[in-house]
Coordinates of C-alpha atoms in Angstrom, one line a residue:
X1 CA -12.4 -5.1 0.4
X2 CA -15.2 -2.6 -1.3
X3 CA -12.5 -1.0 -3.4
X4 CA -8.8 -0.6 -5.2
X5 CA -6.1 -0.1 -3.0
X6 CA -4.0 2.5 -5.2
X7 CA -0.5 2.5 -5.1
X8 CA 2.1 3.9 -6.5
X9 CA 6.0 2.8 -7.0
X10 CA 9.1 4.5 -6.5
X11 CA 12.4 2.5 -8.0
X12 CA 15.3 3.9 -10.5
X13 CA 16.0 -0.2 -11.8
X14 CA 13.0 0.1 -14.3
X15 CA 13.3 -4.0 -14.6
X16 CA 12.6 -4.5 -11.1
X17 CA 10.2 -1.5 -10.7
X18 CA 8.1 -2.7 -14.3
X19 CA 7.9 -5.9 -13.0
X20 CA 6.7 -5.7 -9.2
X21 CA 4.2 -3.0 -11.2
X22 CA 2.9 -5.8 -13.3
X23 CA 3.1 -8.5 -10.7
X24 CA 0.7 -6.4 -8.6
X25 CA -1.4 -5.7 -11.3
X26 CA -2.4 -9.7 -11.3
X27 CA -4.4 -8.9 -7.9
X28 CA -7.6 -7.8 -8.1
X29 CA -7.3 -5.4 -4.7
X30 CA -4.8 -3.2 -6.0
X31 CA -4.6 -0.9 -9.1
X32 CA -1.0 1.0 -10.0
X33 CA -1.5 4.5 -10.3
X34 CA 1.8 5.3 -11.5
X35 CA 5.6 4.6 -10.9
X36 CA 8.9 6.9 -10.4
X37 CA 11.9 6.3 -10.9
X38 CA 13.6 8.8 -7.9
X39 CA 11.3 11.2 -5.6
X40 CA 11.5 14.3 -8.3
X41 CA 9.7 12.4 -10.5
X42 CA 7.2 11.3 -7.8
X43 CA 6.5 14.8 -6.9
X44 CA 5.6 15.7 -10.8
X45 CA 3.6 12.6 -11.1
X46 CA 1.2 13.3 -7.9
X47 CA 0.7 16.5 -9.5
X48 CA -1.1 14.9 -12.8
X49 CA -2.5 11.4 -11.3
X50 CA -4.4 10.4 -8.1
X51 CA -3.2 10.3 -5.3
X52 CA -1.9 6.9 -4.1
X53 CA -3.0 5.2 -1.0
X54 CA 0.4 3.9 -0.4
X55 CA 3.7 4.5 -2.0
X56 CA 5.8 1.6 -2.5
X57 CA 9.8 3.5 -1.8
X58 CA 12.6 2.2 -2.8
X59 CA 16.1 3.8 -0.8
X60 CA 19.0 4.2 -2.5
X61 CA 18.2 6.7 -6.0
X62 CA 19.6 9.4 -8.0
X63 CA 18.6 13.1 -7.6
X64 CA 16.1 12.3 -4.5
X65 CA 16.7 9.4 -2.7
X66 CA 14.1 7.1 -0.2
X67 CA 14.9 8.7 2.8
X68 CA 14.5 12.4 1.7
X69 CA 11.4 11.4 -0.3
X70 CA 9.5 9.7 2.2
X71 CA 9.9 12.9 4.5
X72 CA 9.1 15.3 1.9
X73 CA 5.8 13.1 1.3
X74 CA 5.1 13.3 5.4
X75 CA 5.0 16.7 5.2
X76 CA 3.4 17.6 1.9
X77 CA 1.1 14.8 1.5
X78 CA 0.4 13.4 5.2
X79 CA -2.4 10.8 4.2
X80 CA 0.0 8.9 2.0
X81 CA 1.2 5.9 3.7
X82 CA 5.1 5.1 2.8
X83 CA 6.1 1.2 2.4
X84 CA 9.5 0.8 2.1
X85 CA 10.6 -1.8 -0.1
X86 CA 14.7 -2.2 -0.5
X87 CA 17.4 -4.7 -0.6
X88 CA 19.1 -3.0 2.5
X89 CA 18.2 -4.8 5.8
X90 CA 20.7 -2.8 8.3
X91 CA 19.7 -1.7 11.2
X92 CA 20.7 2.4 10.0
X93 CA 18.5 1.7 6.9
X94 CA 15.3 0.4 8.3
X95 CA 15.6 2.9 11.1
X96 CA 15.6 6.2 9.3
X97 CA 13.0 5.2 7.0
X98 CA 11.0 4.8 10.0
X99 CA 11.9 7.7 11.9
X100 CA 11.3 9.5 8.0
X101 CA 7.7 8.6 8.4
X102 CA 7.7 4.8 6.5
X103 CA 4.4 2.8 8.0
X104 CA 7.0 -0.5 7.6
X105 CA 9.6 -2.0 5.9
X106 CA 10.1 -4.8 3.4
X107 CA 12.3 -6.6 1.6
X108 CA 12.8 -7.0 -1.8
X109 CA 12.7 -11.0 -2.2
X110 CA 9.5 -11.0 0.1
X111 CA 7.1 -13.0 -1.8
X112 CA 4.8 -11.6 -3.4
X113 CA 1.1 -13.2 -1.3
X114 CA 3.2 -11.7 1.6
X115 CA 4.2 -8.4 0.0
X116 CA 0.3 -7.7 -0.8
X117 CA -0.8 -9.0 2.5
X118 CA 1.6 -6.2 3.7
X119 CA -0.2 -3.6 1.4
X120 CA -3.7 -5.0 3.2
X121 CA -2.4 -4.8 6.5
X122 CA -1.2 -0.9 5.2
X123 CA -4.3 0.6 4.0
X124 CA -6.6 -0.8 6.8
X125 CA -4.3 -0.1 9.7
X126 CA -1.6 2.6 8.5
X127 CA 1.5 0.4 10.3
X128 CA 3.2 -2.7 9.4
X129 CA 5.4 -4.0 11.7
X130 CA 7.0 -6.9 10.9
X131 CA 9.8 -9.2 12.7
X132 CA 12.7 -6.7 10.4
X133 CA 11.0 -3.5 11.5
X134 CA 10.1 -4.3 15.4
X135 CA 13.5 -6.2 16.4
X136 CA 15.5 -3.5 14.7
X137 CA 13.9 -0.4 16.3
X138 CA 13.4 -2.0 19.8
X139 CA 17.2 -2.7 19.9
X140 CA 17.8 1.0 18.6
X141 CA 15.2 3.6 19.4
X142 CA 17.7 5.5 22.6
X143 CA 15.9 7.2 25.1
X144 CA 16.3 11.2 25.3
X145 CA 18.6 13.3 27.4
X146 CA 15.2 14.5 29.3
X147 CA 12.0 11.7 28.7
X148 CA 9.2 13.5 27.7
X149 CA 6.0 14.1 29.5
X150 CA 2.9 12.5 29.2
X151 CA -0.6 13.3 29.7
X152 CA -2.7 10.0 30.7
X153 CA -4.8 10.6 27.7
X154 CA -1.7 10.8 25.7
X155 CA -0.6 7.3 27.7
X156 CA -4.1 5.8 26.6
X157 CA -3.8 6.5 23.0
X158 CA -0.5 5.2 23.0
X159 CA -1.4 2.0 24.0
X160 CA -4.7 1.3 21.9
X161 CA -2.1 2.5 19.2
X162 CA -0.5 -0.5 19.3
X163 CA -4.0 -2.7 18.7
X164 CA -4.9 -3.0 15.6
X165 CA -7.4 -0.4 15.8
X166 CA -7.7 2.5 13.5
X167 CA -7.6 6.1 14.7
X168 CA -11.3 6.5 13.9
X169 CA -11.6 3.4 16.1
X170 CA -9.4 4.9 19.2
X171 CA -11.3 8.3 19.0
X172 CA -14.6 5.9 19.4
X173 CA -13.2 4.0 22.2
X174 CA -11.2 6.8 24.2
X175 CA -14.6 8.9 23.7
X176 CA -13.3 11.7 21.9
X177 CA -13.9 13.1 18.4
X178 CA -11.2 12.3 15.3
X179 CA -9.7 15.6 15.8
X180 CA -8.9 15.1 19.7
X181 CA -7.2 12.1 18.6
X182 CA -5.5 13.4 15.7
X183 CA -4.6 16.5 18.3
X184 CA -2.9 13.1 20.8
X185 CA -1.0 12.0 17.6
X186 CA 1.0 14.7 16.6
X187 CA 1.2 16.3 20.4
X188 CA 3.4 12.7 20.7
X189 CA 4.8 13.2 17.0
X190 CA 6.3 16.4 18.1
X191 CA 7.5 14.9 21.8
X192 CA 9.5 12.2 20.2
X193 CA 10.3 13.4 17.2
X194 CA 8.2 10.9 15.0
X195 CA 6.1 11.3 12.1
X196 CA 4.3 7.7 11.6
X197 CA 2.4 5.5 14.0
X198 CA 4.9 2.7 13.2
X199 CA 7.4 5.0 15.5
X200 CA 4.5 5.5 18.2
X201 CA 4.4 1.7 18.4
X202 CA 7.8 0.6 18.6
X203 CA 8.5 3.4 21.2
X204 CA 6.0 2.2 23.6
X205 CA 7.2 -1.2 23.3
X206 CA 10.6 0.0 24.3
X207 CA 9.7 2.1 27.2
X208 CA 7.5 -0.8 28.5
X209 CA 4.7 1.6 28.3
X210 CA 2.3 -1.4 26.0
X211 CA 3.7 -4.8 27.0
X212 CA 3.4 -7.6 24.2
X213 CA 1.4 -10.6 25.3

C-alpha cells in the first residue's frame, strides 16, 4: 500500500476510543486523523483536519448518535467510507447502520490484525461484508410492495458489484466511463432506497440476482 490510510474515530467512552486510537497508531498503514466523541463534534473536526478515508462509528452517543451521523456524513461527505464499530450485534442495529450508508459492521472485541484487515479490505474496495453483516441483512432485507425495475445494464453492474472490483474497475469492464457507472449506482441507490454498496450487495444476494459460489 503506497500510502496512509486516514481514519478517523467516532466514540463518547474516551478510554475505549484513546486506546483503539493508539492501538492503530502501532500499524504502519494507517495514520489517525482525529477522534470525536458524538457526530457534532465530528462535523466541527472535518471542518479543521483532513478528511478521513474511513470513519470508524461507534452507535449509541449523546447529542448525535451513530445512526444519524453516518447519514448526515452520506450526504454531506459521500467519499467517506463509514465502519461501524459497536458492542451491539442485533439484527435492528447492524441493519440500520447499513441501510444509513455503513460499508460494514464490526464488533468491538474483534481483534485488532482483523479489525485492520477490515480497514484494508475498506479503503481498497469500499464494502466489508462480513459473516455479522451478510447473515443479518439476507435474513432481513423485505422485498417492496412493488419490486423495482431494472435496466440490464443496471442488472450487470449489480452483479460485478458484488466482486471485488472497484467502481473504476466495473466502469472498465462494463465499457463505460466512471460517471456512467456512478450514474448505475445511485439510479439503484434511489430504487431501493440505499446509500452504500454494502446494501447493493446484500440485496442482490437476496433476490438471487448474484448467486454465491
Amino acid at each position: 500500500m503506497d500510502s496512509q490510510i486516514n481514519i478517523a474515530i467516532i466514540d463518547d467512552h474516551t478510554l475505549f476510543r484513546t486506546g483503539v486510537a493508539s492501538l492503530l497508531r502501532e500499524f504502519d498503514e494507517l495514520h489517525v486523523e482525529f477522534e470525536a466523541e458524538n457526530g457534532l463534534q465530528m462535523q466541527q473536526m472535518l471542518l479543521t483536519h483532513r478528511q478521513p478515508d474511513i470513519i470508524l462509528m461507534d452507535i449509541n452517543m449523546p447529542l448525535m448518535d451513530g445512526f444519524e451521523s453516518t447519514r448526515w456524513l452520506k450526504i454531506n461527505y459521500p467519499p467517506i467510507n463509514v465502519l461501524a464499530l459497536s458492542m451491539y450485534e442485533d439484527d435492528d442495529a447492524v441493519i440500520k447502520m447499513i441501510k444509513n450508508g455503513a460499508c460494514g459492521y464490526v464488533l468491538k472485541q474483534t481483534k485488532p490484525k482483523e479489525l485492520l484487515e477490515a480497514l484494508k479490505i475498506v479503503y481498497q474496495k469500499g464494502v466489508f461484508l462480513n459473516e455479522l453483516v451478510s447473515g443479518k441483512l439476507i435474513r432481513s432485507i423485505s422485498a417492496e410492495n412493488s419490486e423495482p425495475k431494472f435496466s440490464d445494464r443496471e442488472i450487470e453492474f449489480l452483479k460485478l458489484c458484488c466482486s471485488e472490483l472497484t467502481y473504476k474497475e466495473i466502469a472498465d469492464k462494463m465499457c463505460v466511463s466512471p460517471r456512467t457507472v456512478d450514474n448505475y449506482r445511485e439510479a439503484l441507490f434511489q430504487k431501493l432506497n440505499l446509500k452504500a454498496r454494502s446494501g447493493l450487495v446484500l440485496y442482490a444476494i437476496k433476490k438471487k440476482i448474484f448467486k454465491i459460489e
